[in-house]
mmCIF file with all atom_site columns, C-alpha atoms in Angstrom:
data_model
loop_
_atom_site.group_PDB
_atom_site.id
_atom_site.type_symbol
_atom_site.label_atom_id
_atom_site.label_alt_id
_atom_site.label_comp_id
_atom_site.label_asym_id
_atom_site.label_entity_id
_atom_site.label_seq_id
_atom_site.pdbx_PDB_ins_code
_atom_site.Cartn_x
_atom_site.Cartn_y
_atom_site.Cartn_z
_atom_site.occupancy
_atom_site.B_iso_or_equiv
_atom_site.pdbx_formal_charge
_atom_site.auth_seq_id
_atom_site.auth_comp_id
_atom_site.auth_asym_id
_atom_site.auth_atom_id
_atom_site.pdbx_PDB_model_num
ATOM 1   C CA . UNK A 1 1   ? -11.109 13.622   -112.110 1.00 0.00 ? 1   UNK A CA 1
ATOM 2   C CA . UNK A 1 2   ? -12.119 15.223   -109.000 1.00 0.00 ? 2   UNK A CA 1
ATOM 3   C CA . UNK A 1 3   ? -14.574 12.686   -108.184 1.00 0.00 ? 3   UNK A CA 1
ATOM 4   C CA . UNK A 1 4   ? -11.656 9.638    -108.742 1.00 0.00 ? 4   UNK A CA 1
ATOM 5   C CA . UNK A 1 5   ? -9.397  11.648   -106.747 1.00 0.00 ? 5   UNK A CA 1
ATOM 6   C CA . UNK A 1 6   ? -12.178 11.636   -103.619 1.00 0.00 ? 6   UNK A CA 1
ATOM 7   C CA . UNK A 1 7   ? -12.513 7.511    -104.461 1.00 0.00 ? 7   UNK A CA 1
ATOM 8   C CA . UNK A 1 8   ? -8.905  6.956    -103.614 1.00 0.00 ? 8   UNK A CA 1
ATOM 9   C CA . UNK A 1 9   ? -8.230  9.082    -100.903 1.00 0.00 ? 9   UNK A CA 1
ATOM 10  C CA . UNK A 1 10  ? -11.237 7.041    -99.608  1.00 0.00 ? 10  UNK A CA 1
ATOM 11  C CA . UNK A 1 11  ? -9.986  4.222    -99.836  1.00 0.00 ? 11  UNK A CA 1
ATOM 12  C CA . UNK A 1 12  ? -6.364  4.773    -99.416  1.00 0.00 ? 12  UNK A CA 1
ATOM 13  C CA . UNK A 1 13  ? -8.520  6.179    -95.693  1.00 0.00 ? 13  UNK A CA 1
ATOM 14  C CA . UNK A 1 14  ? -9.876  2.604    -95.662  1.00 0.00 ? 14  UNK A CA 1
ATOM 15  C CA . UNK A 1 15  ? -6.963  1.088    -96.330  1.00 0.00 ? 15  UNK A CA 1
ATOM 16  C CA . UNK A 1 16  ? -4.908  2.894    -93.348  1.00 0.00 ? 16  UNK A CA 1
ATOM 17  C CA . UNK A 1 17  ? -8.027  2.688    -90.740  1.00 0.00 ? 17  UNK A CA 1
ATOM 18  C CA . UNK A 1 18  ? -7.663  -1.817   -91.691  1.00 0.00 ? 18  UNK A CA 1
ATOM 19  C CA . UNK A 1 19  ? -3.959  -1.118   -91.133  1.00 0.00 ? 19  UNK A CA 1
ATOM 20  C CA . UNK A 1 20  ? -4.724  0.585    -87.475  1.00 0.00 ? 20  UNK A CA 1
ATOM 21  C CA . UNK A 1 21  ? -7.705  -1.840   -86.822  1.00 0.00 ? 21  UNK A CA 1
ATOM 22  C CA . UNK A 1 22  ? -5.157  -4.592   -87.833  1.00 0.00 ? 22  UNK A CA 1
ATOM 23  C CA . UNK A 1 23  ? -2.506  -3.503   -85.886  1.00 0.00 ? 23  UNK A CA 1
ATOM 24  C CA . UNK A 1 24  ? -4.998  -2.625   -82.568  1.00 0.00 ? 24  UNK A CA 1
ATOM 25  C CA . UNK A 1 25  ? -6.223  -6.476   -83.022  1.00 0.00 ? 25  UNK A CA 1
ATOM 26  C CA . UNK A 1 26  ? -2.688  -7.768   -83.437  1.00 0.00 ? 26  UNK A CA 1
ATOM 27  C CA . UNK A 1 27  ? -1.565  -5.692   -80.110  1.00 0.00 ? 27  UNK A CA 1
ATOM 28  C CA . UNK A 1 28  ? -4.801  -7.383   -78.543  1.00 0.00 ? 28  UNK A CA 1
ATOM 29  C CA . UNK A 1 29  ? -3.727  -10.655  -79.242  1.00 0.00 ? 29  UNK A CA 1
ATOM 30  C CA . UNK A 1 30  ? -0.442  -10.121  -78.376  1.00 0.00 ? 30  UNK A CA 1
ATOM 31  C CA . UNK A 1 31  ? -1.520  -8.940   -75.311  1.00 0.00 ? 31  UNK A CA 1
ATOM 32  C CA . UNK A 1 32  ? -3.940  -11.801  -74.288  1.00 0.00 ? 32  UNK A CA 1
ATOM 33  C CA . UNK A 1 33  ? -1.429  -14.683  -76.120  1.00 0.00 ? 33  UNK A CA 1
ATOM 34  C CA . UNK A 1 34  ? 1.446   -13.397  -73.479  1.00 0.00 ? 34  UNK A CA 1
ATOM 35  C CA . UNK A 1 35  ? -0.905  -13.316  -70.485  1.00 0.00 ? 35  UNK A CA 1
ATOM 36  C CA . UNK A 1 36  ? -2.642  -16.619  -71.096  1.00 0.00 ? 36  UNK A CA 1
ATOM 37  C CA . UNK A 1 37  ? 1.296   -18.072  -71.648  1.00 0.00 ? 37  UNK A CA 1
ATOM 38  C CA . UNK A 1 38  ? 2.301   -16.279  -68.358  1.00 0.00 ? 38  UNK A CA 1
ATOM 39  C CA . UNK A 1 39  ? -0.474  -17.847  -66.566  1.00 0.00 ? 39  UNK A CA 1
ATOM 40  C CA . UNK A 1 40  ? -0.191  -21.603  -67.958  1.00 0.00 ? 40  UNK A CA 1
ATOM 41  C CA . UNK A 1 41  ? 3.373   -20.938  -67.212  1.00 0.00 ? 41  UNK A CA 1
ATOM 42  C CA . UNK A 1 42  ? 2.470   -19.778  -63.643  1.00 0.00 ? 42  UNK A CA 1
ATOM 43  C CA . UNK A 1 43  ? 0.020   -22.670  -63.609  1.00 0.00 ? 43  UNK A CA 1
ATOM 44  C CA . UNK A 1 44  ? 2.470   -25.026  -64.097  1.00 0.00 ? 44  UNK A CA 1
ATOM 45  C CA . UNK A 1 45  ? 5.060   -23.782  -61.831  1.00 0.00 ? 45  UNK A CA 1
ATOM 46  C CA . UNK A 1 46  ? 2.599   -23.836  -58.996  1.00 0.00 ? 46  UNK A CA 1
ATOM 47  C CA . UNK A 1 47  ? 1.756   -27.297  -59.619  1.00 0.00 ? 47  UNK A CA 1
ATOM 48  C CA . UNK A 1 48  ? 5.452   -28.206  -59.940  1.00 0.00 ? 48  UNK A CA 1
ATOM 49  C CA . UNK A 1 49  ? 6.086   -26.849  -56.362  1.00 0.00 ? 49  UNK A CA 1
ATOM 50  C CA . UNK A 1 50  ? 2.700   -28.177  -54.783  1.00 0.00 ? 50  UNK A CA 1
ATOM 51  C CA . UNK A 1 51  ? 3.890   -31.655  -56.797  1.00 0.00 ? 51  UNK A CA 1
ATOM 52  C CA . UNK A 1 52  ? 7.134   -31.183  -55.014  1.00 0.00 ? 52  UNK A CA 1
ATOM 53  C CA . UNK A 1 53  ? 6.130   -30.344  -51.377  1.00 0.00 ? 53  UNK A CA 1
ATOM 54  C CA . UNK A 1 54  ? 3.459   -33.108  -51.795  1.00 0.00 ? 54  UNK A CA 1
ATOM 55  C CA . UNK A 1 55  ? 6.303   -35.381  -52.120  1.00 0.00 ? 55  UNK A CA 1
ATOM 56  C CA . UNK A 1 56  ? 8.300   -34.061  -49.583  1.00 0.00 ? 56  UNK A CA 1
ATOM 57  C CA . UNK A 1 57  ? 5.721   -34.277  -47.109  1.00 0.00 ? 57  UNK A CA 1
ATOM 58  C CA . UNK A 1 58  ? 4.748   -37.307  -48.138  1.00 0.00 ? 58  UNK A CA 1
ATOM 59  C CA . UNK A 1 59  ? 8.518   -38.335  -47.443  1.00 0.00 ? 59  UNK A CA 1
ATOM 60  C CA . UNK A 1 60  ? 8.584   -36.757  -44.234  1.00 0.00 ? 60  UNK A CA 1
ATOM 61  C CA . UNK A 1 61  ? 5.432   -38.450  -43.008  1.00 0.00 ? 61  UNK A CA 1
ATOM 62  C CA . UNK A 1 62  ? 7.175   -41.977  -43.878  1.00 0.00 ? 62  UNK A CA 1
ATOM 63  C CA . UNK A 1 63  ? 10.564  -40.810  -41.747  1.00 0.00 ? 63  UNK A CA 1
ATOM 64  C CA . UNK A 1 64  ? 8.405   -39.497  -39.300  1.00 0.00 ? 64  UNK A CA 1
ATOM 65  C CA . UNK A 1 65  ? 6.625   -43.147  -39.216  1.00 0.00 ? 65  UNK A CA 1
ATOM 66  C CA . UNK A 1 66  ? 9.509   -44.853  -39.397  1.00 0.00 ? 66  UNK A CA 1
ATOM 67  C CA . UNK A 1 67  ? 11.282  -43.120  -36.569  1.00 0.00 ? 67  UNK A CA 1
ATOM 68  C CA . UNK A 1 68  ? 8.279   -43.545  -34.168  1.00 0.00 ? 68  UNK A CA 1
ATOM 69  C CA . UNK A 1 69  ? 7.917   -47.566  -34.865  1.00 0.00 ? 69  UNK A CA 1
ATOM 70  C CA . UNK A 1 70  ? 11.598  -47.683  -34.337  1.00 0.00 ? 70  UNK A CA 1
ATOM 71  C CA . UNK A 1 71  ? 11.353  -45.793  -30.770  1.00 0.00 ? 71  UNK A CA 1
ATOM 72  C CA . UNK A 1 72  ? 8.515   -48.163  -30.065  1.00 0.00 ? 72  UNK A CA 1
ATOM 73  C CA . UNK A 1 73  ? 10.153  -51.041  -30.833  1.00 0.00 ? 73  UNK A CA 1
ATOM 74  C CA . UNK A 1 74  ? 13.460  -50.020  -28.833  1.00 0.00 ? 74  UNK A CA 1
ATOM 75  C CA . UNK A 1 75  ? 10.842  -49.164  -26.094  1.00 0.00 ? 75  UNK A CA 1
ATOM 76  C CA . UNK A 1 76  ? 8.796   -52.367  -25.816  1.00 0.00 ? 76  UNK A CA 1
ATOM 77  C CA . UNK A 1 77  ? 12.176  -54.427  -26.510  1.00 0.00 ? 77  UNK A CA 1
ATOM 78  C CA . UNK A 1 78  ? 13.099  -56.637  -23.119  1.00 0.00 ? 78  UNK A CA 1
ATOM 79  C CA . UNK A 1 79  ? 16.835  -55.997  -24.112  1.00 0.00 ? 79  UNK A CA 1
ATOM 80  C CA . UNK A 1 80  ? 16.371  -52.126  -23.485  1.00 0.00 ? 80  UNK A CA 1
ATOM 81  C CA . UNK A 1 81  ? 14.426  -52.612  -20.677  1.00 0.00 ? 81  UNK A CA 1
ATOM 82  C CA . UNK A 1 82  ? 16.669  -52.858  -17.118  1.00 0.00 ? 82  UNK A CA 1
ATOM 83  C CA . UNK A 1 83  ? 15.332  -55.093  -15.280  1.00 0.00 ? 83  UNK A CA 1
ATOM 84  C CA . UNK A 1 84  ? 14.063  -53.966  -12.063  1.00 0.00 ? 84  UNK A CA 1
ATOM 85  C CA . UNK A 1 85  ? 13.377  -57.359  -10.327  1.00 0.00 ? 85  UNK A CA 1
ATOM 86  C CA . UNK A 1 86  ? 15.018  -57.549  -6.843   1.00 0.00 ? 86  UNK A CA 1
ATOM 87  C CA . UNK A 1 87  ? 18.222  -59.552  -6.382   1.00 0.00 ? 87  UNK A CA 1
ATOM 88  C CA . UNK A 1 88  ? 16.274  -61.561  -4.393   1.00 0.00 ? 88  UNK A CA 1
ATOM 89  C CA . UNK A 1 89  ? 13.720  -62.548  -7.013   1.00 0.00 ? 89  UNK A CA 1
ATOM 90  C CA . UNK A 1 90  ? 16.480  -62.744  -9.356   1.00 0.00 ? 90  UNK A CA 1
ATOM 91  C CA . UNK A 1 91  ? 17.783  -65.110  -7.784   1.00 0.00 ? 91  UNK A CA 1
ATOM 92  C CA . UNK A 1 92  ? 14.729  -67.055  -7.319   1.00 0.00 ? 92  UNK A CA 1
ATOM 93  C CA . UNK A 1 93  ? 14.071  -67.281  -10.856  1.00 0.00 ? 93  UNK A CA 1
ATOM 94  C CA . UNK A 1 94  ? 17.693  -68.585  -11.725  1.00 0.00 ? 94  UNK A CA 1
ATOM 95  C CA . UNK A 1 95  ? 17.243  -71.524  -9.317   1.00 0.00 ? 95  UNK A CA 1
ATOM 96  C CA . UNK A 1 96  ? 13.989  -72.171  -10.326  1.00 0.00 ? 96  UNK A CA 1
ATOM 97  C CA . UNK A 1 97  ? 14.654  -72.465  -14.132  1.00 0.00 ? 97  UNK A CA 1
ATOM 98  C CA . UNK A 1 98  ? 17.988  -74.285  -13.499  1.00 0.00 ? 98  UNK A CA 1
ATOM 99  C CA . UNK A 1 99  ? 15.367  -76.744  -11.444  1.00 0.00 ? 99  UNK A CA 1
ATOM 100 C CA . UNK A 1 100 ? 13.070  -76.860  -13.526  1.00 0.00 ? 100 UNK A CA 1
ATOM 101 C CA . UNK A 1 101 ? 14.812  -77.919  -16.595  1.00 0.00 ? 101 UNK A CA 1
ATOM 102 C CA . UNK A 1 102 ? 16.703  -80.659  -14.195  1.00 0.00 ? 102 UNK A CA 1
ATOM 103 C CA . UNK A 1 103 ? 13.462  -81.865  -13.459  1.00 0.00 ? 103 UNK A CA 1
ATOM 104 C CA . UNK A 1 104 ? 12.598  -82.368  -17.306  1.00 0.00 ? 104 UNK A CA 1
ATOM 105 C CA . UNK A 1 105 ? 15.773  -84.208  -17.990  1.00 0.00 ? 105 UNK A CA 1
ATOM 106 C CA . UNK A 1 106 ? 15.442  -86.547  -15.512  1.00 0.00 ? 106 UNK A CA 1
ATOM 107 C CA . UNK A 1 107 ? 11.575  -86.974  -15.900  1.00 0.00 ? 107 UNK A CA 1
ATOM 108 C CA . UNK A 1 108 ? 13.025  -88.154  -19.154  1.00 0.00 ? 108 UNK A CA 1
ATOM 109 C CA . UNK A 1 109 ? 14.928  -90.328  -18.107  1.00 0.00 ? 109 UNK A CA 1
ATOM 110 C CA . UNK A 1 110 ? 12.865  -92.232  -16.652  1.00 0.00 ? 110 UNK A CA 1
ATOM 111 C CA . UNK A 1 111 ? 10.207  -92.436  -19.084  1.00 0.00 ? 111 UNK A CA 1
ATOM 112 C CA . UNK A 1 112 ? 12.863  -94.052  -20.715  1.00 0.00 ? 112 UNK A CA 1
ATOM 113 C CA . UNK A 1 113 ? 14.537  -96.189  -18.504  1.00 0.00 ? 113 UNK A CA 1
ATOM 114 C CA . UNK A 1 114 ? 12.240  -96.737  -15.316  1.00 0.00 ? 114 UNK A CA 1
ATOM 115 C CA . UNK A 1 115 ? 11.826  -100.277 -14.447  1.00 0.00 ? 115 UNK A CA 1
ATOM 116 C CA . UNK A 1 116 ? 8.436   -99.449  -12.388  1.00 0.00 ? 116 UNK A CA 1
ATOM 117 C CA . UNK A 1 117 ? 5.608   -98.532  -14.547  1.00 0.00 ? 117 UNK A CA 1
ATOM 118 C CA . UNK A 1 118 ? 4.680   -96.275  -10.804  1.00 0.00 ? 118 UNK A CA 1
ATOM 119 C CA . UNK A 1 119 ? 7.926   -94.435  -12.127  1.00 0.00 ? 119 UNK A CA 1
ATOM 120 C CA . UNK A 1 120 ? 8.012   -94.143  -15.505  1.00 0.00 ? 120 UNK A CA 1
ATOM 121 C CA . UNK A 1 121 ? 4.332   -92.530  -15.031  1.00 0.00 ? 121 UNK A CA 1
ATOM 122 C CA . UNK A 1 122 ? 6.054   -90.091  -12.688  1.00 0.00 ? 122 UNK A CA 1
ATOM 123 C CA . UNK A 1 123 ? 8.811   -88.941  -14.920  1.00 0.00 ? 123 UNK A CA 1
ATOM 124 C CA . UNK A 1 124 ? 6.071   -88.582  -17.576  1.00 0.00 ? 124 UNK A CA 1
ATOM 125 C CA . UNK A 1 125 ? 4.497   -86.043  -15.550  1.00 0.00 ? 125 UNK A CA 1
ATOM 126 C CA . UNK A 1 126 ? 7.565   -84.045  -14.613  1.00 0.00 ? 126 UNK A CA 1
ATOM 127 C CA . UNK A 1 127 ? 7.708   -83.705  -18.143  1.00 0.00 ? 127 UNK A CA 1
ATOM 128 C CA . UNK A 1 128 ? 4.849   -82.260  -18.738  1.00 0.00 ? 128 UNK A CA 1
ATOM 129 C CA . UNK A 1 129 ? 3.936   -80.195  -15.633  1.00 0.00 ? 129 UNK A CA 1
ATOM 130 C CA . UNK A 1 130 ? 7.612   -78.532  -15.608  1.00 0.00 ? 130 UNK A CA 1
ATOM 131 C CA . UNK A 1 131 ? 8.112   -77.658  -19.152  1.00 0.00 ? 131 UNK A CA 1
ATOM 132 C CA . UNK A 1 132 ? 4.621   -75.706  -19.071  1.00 0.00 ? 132 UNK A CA 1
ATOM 133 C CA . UNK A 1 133 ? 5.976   -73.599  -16.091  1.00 0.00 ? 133 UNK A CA 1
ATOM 134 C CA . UNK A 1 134 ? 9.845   -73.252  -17.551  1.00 0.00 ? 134 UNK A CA 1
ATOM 135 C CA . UNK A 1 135 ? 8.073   -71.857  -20.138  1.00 0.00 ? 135 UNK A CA 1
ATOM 136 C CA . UNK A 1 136 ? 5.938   -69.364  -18.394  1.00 0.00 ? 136 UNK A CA 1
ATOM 137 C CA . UNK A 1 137 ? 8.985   -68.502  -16.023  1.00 0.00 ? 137 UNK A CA 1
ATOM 138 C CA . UNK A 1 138 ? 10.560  -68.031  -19.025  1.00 0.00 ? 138 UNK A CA 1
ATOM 139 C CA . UNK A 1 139 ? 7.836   -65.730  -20.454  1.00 0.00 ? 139 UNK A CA 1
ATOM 140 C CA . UNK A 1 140 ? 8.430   -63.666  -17.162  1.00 0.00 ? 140 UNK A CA 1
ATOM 141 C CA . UNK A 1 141 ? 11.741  -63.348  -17.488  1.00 0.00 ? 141 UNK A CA 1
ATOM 142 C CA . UNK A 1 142 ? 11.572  -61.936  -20.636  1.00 0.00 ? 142 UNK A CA 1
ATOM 143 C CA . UNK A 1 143 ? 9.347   -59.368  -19.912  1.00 0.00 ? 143 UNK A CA 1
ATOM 144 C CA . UNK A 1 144 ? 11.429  -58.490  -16.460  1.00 0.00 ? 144 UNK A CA 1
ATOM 145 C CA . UNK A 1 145 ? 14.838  -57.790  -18.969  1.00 0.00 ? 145 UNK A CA 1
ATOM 146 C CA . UNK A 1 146 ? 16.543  -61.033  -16.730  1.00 0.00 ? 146 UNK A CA 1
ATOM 147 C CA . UNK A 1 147 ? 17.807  -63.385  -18.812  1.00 0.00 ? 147 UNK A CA 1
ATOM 148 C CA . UNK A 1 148 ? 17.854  -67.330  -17.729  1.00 0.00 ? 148 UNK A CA 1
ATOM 149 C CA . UNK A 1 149 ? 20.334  -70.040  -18.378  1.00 0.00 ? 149 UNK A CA 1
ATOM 150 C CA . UNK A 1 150 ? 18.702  -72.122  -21.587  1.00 0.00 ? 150 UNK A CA 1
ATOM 151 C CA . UNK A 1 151 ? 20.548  -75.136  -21.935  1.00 0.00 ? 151 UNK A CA 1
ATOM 152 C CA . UNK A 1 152 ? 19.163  -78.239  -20.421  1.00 0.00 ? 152 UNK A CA 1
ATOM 153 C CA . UNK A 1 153 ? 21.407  -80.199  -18.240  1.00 0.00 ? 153 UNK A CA 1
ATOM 154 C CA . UNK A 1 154 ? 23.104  -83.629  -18.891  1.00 0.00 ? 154 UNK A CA 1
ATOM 155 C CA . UNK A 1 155 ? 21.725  -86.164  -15.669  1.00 0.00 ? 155 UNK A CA 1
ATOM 156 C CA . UNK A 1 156 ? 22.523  -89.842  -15.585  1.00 0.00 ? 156 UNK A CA 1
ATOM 157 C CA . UNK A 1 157 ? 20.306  -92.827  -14.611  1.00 0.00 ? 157 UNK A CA 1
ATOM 158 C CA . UNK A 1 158 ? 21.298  -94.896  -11.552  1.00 0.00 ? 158 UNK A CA 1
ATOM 159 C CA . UNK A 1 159 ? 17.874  -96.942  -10.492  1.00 0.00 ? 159 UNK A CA 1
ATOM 160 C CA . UNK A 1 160 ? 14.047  -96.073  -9.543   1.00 0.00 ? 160 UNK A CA 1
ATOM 161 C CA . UNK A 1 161 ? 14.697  -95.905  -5.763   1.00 0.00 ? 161 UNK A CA 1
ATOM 162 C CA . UNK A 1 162 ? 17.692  -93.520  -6.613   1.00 0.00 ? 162 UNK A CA 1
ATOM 163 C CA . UNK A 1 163 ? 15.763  -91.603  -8.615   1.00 0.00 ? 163 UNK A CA 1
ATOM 164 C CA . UNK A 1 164 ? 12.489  -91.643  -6.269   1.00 0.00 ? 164 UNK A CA 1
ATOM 165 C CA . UNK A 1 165 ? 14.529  -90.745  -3.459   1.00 0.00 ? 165 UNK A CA 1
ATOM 166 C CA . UNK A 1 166 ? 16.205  -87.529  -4.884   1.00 0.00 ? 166 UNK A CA 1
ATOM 167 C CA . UNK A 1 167 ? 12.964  -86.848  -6.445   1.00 0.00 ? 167 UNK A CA 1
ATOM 168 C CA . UNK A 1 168 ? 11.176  -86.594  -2.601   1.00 0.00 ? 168 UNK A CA 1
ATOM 169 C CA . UNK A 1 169 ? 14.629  -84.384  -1.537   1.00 0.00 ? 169 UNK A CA 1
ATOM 170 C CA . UNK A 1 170 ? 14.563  -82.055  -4.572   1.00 0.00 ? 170 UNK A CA 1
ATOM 171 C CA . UNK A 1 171 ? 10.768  -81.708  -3.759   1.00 0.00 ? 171 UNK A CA 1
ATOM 172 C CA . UNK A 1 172 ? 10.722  -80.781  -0.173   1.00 0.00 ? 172 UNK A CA 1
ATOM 173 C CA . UNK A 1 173 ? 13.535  -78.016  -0.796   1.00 0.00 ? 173 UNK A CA 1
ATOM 174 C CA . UNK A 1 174 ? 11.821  -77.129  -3.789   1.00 0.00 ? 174 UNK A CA 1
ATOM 175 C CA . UNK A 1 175 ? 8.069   -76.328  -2.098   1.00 0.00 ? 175 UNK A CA 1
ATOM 176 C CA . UNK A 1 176 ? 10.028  -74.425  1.162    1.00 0.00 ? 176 UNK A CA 1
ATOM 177 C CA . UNK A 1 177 ? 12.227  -72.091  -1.447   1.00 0.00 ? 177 UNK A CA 1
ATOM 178 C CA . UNK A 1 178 ? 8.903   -71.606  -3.625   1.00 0.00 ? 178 UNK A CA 1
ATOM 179 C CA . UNK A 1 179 ? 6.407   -70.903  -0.908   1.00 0.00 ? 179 UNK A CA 1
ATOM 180 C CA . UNK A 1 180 ? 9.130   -68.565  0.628    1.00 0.00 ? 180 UNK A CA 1
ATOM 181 C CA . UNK A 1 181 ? 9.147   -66.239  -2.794   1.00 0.00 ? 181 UNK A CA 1
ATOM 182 C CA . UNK A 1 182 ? 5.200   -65.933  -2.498   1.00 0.00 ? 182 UNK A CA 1
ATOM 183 C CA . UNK A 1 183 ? 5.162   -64.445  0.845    1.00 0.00 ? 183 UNK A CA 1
ATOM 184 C CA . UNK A 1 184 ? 8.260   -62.430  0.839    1.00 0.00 ? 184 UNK A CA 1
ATOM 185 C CA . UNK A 1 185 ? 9.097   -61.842  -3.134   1.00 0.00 ? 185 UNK A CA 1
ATOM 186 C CA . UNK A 1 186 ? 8.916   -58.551  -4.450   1.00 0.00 ? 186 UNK A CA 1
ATOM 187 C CA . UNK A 1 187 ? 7.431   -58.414  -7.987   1.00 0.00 ? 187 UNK A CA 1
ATOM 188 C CA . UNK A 1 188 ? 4.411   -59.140  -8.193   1.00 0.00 ? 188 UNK A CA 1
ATOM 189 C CA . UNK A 1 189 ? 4.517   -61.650  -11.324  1.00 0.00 ? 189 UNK A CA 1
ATOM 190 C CA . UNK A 1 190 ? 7.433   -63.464  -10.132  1.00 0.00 ? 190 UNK A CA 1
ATOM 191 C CA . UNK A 1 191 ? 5.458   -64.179  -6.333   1.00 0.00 ? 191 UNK A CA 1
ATOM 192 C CA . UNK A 1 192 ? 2.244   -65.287  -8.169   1.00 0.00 ? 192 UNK A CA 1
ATOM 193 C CA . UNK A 1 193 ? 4.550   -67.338  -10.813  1.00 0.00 ? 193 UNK A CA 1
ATOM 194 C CA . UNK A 1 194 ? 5.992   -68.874  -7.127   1.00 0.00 ? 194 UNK A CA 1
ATOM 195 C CA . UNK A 1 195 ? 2.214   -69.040  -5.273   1.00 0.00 ? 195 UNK A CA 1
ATOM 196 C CA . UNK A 1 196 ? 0.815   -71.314  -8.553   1.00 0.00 ? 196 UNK A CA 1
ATOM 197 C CA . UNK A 1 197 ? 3.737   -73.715  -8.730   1.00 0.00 ? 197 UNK A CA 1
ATOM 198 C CA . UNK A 1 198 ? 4.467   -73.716  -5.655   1.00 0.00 ? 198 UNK A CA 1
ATOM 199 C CA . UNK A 1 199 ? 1.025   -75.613  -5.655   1.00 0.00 ? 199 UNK A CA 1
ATOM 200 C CA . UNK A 1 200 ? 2.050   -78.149  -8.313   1.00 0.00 ? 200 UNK A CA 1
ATOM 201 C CA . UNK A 1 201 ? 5.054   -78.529  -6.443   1.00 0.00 ? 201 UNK A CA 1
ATOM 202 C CA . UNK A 1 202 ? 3.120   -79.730  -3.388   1.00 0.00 ? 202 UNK A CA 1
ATOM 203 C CA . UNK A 1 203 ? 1.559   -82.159  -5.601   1.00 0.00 ? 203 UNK A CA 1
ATOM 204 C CA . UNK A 1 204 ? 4.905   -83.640  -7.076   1.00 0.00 ? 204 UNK A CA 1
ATOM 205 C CA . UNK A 1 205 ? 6.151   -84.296  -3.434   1.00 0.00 ? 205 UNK A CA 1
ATOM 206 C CA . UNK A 1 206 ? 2.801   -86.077  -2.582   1.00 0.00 ? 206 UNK A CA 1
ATOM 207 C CA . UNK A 1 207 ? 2.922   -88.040  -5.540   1.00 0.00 ? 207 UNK A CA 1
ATOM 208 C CA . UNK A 1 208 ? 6.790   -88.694  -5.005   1.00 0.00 ? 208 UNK A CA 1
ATOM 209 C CA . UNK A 1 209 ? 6.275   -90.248  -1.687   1.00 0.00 ? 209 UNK A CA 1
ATOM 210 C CA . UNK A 1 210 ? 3.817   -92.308  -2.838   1.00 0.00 ? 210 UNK A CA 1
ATOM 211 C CA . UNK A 1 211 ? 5.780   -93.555  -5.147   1.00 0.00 ? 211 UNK A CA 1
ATOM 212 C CA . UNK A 1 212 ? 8.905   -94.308  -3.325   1.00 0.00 ? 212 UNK A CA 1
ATOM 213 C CA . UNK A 1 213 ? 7.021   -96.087  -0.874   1.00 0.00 ? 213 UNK A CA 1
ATOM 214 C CA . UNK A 1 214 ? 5.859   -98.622  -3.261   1.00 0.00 ? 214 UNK A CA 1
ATOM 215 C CA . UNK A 1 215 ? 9.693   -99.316  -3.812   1.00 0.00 ? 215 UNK A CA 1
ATOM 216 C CA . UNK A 1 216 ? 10.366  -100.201 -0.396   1.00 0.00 ? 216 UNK A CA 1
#
């Protein structure tokens, strides 16, 4: 009796030290389950935040870029830009375009409707020579913020000798007010723009003369 009495307070001992050792290891668990959930939950909040400053900086970089290429874009515009040619190299550059685009219409002209072949060879080269420096005047102008008159002007045909004649007038005025800008212009562009054609001007009148005379 005594001896079955020692067996099951033995193991009633066993049964209670599983129930502590149970109940230790369950608290253990508990205890690691909650921390390793705190820091996965930790985990992920960190990586939501980084995730969402990421993105925000990545959206601030983009403003940031597009806000400089629109300043440099305003900046290198030739409509923001005042012009600061003189008045009198404006005012070179007006006459000279309005000229020049003259010249084209009537070299045109008489391409077209030249009766000398002298002539028609003449207007072929107005053409050519004055479009190629309307269109660097042009290129000038836009970089100087002054803007030039565009639209070609409406000329009539009368005859060769008409045409040869004004040709030699519009030629001699042409080289003095060109030559003038070179020596006594103020920007720099516009008095070399003046000093080059001014040179194919020169040429023109030569040729013009020529010309005429052979109409006489």
């Amino acid at each position: 009796m005594f001896a079955w009495s020692s067996a099951t307070k033995a193991a009633e001992g066993q049964i209670r030290f599983a129930h502590v050792q149970a109940d230790e290891n369950f608290r253990f668990l508990s205890v690691k389950f909650v921390g390793l959930f705190r820091q996965i939950s930790t985990e992920k909040i960190m990586k939501s935040k980084l995730t969402v400053i990421s993105r925000f900086g990545v959206l601030a970089l983009v403003l940031a870029s597009m806000s400089f290429a629109g300043l440099a874009v305003a900046e290198e515009s030739p409509a923001s830009k005042s012009s600061s040619v003189s008045v009198k190299d404006k005012t070179f550059m007006h006459k000279a375009a309005k000229g020049g685009m003259m010249e084209v219409a009537m070299g045109r002209l008489a391409e077209q409707n030249g009766k000398s072949d002298d002539v028609k060879s003449f207007g072929r080269r107005m053409v050519t020579d004055h479009s190629k420096a309307n269109d660097e005047l042009k290129s000038i102008a836009e970089k100087k913020g002054v803007k030039l008159a565009s639209k070609e002007p409406s000329e009539k045909w009368s005859s060769d000798k008409a045409y040869m004649d004004m040709m030699v007038k519009d030629h001699e005025k042409d080289l003095a007010e060109f030559k003038d800008e070179a020596n006594n212009g103020s920007d720099p562009d516009v008095k070399k723009f003046a000093d080059d054609t001014a040179k194919m001007v020169q040429e023109h009148l030569d040729l013009a003369k020529q010309t005429q005379s052979k109409l006489q």
